[in-house]
Amino acid sequence: MARLSRLAWAVAAVVLGLGVLAAGLEAMGYDAAPALGALWAGAFGSWYAFTSTTLVRAVPLILIGLGIAIAFRGGALNIGAEGQFYAGAIAATWVALHAAERPAPVAIIAVLLAAALAGVLWVALPVWLKLRFGVIEVISTLLLVFVAELLVSLMVLGPLQERGHIYPQSDAIPDSARLPLILGTRLHAGFPLALVLGATLWFVFSRTWWGFKLRAVGLGPRAAEVSGRIDSQRVGAIALFLSGAMAGLAGGVEVSGVSYALYPNLSPGYGFTAIAVALLAGLHPAGVVITGILFGALEAGAGAMQREAGVPAIAVYVVEAVIIIVALLATAPKGGWSGARVMRRKRPVPSRAA
């Protein structure tokens, strides 16, 4: 019943979002029918459109969404995945540019591992601030997004700027560090990687002791500590680290599979959109894959709607906004690691009555 309820909320969110978009377009003087038709065609109109645009846009959303699901299940509200994405992109670019002479498998693995590690390091400060001083991770992770964006600008105007020192971007990464394309389209190997990680997380969440501890801490850290003797702070910290690793990996996949270079505004807000992806999916890995493709379709269809119907692509954000609101109403997590105690204290042992 719970899964059916989530599915009903998801369908209602999409239908409501499209309805609001159609009404808004009509109110602004646009013809909604051809605009929505262009939106559909740009996302699902052909095999090439679906694979080369929709699925390519969906890959970072799925990867970051899986990371958000890990954090939120443990009650750790990682709102700064956008910053971890950029940290991963910077590390991936640096490693790729220094791996030109390495064979392709070695270079690709090194790039992706560096990106994931950079995401972990970027979230290490919020974890330390939370455990040491009780700083809410919502604030610290979000503020680091702005630092990451400025760091990208600094890198592409400094150490990683292209050889001509004309454009604010890096040199193109070598072919050996690029993810292979599949299905004869622009879709890269990052998509099957995202599917494998989603299946792995499903198994971890539903079939392992750590998955149970993660859920227990997310539902009630105090109860998990007292009843299950679970270290809620440790579980929450690991959840945040894994979430950062997934977001950093997404940045590496974007550089090695799509952009082939680092530049400002590499992400159109993947880190924030992925929060809605995870919430709409009910923090379920399979749902994250499906909703990631849905949001990827909206992103892909927005460009086609602007080209063919003259409707600004930003109008699609109306649909995403409605979906986010409905997702928050339906699946926003409660409690969790963010409500855990900051410093441990010895608990008095109740004495038994004589």
XYZ file of C-alpha atoms in Angstrom, residues 64 189 269 294:
4
model
C 23.082 12.342 -7.234
C 28.661 4.155 -20.095
C 21.230 22.690 -11.032
C 11.387 11.735 -15.838
